[in-house]
Short mmCIF file of C-alpha atoms in Angstrom, two decimals:
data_model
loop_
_atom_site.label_atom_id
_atom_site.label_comp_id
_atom_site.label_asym_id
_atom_site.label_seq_id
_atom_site.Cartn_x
_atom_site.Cartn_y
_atom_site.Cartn_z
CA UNK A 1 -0.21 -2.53 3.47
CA UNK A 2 -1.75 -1.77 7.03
CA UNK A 3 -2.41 -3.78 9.78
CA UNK A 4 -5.36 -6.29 9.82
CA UNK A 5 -7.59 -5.49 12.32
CA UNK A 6 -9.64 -7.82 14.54
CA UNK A 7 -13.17 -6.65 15.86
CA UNK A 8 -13.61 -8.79 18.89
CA UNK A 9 -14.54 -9.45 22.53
CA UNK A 10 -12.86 -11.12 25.23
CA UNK A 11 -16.05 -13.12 25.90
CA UNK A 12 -16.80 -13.71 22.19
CA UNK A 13 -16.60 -17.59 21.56
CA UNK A 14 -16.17 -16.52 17.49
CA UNK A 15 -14.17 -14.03 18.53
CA UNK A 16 -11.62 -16.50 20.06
CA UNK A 17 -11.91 -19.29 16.99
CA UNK A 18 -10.46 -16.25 14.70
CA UNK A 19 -7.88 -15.12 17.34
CA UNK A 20 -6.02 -18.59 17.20
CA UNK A 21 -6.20 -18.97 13.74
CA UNK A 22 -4.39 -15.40 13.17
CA UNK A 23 -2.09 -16.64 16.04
CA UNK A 24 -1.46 -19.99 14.19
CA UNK A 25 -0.58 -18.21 10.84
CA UNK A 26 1.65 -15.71 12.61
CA UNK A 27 -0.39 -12.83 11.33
CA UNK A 28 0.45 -9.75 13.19
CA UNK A 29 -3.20 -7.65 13.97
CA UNK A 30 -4.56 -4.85 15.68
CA UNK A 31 -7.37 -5.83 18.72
CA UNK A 32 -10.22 -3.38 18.32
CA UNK A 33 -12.25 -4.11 20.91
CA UNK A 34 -16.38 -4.03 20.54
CA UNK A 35 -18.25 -3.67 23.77
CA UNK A 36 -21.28 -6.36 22.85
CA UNK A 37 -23.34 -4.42 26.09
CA UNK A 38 -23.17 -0.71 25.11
CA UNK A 39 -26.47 -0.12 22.70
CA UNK A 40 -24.76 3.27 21.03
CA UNK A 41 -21.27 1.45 20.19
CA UNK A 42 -23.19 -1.54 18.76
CA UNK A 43 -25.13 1.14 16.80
CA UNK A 44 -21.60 2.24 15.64
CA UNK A 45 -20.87 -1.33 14.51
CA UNK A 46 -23.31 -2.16 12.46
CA UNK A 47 -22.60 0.61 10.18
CA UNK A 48 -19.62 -1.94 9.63
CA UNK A 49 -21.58 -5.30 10.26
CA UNK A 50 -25.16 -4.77 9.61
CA UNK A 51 -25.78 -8.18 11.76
CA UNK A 52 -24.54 -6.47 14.68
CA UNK A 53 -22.14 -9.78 15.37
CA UNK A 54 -18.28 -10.21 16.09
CA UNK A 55 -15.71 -11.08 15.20
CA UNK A 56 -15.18 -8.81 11.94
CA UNK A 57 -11.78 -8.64 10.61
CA UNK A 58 -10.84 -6.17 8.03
CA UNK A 59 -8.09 -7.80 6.07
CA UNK A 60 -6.42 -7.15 2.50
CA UNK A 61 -8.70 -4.58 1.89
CA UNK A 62 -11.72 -7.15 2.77
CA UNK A 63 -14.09 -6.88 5.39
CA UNK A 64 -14.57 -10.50 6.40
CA UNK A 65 -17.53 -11.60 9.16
CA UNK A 66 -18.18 -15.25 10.22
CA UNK A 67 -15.79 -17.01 12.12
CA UNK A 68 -15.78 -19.96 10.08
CA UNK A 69 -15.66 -18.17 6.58
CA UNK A 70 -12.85 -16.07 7.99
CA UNK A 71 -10.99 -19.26 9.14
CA UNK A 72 -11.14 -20.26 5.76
CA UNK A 73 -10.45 -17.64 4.12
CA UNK A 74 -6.88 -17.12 6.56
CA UNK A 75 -6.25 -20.65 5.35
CA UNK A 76 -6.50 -20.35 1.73
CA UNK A 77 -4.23 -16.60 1.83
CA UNK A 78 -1.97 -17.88 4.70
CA UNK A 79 -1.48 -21.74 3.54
CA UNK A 80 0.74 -22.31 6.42
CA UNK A 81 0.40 -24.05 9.14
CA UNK A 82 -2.66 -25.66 6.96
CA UNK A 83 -6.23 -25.60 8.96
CA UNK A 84 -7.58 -28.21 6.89
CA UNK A 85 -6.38 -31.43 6.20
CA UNK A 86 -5.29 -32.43 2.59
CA UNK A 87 -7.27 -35.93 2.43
CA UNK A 88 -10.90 -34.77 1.38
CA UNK A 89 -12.64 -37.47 4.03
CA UNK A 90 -10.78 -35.72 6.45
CA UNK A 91 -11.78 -32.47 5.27
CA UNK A 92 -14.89 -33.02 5.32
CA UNK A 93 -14.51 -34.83 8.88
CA UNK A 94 -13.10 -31.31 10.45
CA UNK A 95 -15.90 -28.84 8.57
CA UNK A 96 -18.28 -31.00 10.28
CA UNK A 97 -16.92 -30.54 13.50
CA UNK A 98 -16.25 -26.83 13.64
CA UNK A 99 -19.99 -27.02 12.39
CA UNK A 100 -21.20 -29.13 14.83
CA UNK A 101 -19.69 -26.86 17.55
CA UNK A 102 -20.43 -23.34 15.66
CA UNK A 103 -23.91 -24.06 15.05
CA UNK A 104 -25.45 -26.62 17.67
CA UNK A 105 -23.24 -26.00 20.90
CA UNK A 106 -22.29 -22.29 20.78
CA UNK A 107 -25.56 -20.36 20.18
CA UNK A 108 -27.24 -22.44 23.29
CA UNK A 109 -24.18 -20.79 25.45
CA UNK A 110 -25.26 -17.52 24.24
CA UNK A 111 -26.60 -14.53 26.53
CA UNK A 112 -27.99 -13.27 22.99
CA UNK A 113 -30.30 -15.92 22.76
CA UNK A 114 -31.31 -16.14 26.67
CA UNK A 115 -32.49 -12.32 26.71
CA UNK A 116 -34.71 -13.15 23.26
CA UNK A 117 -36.07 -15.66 25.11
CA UNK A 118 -36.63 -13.17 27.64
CA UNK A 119 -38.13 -11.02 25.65
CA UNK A 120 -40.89 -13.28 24.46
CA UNK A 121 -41.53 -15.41 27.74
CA UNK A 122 -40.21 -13.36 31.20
CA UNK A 123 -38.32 -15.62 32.91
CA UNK A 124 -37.93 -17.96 30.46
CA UNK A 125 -34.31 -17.42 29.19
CA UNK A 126 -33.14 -17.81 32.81
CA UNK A 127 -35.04 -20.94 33.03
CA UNK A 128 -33.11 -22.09 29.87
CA UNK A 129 -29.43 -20.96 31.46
CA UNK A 130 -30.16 -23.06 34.52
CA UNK A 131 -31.09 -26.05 32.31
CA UNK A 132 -27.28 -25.75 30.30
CA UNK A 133 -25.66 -26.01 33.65
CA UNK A 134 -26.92 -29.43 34.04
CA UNK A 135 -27.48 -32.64 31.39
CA UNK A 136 -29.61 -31.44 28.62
CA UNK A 137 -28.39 -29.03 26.68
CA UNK A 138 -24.55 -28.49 26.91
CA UNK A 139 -23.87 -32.55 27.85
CA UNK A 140 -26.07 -33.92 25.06
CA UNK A 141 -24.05 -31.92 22.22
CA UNK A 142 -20.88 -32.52 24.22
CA UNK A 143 -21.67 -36.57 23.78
CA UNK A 144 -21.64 -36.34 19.69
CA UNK A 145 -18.50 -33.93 19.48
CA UNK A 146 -17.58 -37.30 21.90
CA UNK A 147 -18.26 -39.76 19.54
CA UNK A 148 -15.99 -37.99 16.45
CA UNK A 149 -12.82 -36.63 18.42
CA UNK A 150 -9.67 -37.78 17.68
CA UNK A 151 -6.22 -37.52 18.75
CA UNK A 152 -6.34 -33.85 18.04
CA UNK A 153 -9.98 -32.77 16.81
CA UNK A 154 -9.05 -34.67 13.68
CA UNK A 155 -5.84 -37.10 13.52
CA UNK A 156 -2.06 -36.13 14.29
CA UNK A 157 -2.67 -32.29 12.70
CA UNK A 158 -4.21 -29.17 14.51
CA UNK A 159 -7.42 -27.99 11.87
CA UNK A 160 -10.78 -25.69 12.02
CA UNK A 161 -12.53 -28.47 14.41
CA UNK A 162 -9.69 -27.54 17.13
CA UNK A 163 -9.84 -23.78 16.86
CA UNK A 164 -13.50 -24.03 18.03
CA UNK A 165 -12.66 -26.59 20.80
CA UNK A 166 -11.39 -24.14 23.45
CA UNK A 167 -13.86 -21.90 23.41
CA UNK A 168 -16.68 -24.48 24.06
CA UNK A 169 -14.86 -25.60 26.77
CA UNK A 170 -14.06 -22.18 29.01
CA UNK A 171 -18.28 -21.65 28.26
CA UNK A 172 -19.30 -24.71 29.38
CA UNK A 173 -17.06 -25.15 32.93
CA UNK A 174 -16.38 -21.19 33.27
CA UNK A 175 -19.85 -19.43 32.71
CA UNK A 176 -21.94 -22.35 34.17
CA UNK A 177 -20.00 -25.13 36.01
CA UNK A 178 -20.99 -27.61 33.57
CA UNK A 179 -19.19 -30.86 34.91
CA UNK A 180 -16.84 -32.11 31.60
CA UNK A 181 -15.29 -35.25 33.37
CA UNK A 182 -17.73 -37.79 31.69
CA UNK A 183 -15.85 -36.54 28.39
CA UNK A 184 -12.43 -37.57 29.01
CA UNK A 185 -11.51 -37.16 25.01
CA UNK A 186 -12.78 -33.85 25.06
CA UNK A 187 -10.82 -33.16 28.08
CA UNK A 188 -7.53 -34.37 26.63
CA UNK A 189 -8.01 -32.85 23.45
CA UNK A 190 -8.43 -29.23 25.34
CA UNK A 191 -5.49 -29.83 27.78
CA UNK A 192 -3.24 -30.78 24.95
CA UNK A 193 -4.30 -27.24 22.91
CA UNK A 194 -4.09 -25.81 26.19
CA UNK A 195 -0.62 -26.01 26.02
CA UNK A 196 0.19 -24.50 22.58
CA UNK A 197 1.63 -21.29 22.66
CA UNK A 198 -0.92 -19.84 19.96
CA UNK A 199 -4.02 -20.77 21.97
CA UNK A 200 -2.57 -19.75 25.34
CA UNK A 201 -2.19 -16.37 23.43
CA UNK A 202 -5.93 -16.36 22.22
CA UNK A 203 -7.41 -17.34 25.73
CA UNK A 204 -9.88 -15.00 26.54
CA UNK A 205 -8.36 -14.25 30.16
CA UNK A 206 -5.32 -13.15 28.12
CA UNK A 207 -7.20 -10.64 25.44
CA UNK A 208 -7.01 -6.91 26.31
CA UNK A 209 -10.15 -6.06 27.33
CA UNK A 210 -10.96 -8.47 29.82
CA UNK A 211 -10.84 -8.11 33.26
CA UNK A 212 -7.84 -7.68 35.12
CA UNK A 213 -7.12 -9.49 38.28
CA UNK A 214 -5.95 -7.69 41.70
#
């Protein structure tokens, strides 16, 4: 059976979610890398992803898309370490964090979505960027992923609401110097994953297509 193969970014937050959870399961992969700037390669892609997103990861003979859904489906193939927790509350508890984080937090640190706004209103999707450095829009969403963390994401076990942790993180004091102090859980929940092997591996610094250092 061939290698699985990971379509991804160094700068993708999805991109990074997938990355641990391959890392976590000890699935060995191949890193095709997908340069998200370069119009004709992203006219390539979406002869393989129509929606013109990462990551994609071709798997089993399956070619999977969404982060989440791919999560999932790693976890159900690849039962071990287990992503989700067996109690169904708590099940529940971690879908609606990786949701939460996926679907309210992520797309406002997206570049996508500033040169749309762009697009319609000049000027405007700068205008938004400026505002996610500062209290509205990255701090409010931080303050309800706040209110549900626990020891890990969810209890004593790493699961789905912890792969999409990191990621958040790096966006938020990396890419616009959002100030995380007044989130202390968050903060210990990220330096304690910060320390796992698997999600030093997946750290975008770490991927092969970012940027070297001199």
């Amino acid at each position: 059976m061939s290698k699985p193969i990971l379509y991804s970014a160094w700068t993708s937050s999805c991109s990074s979610r997938v990355r641990i959870a391959l890392a976590l399961k000890k699935i060995d992969y191949e890193y095709h890398t997908v340069d998200i700037k370069t119009e004709e390669e992203m006219r390539e892609f979406a002869m393989t992803n129509p929606a013109k997103k990462i990551p994609i990861l071709k798997i089993n003979g399956l070619v999977l898309t969404e982060s989440l859904a791919i999560i999932e489906y790693l976890d159900e193939v690849y039962p071990d370490p287990p992503l989700l927790p067996k109690d169904a509350g708590e099940r529940a508890h971690a879908r609606a964090i990786a949701f939460h984080i996926a679907s309210n937090i992520q797309p406002l640190q997206n570049k996508a979505i500033i040169h749309k706004l762009n697009e319609k209103v000049p000027g405007y999707g700068a205008e938004v960027m400026d505002q996610r450095r500062h209290l509205p829009w990255l701090r409010s969403p931080g303050r309800a992923s706040e209110d549900v963390l626990w020891e890990y994401c969810v209890g004593d076990q790493i699961t789905i609401a912890d792969l999409n942790l990191p990621s958040i993180v790096y966006n938020a004091t990396d890419k616009y110097n959002v100030d995380i102090t007044p989130y202390p859980l968050i903060c210990k929940i990220n330096k304690t994953l910060s320390e796992i092997p698997e999600f030093q591996a997946s750290e975008p610094a770490r991927q092969p297509d970012a940027p070297k250092k001199i």
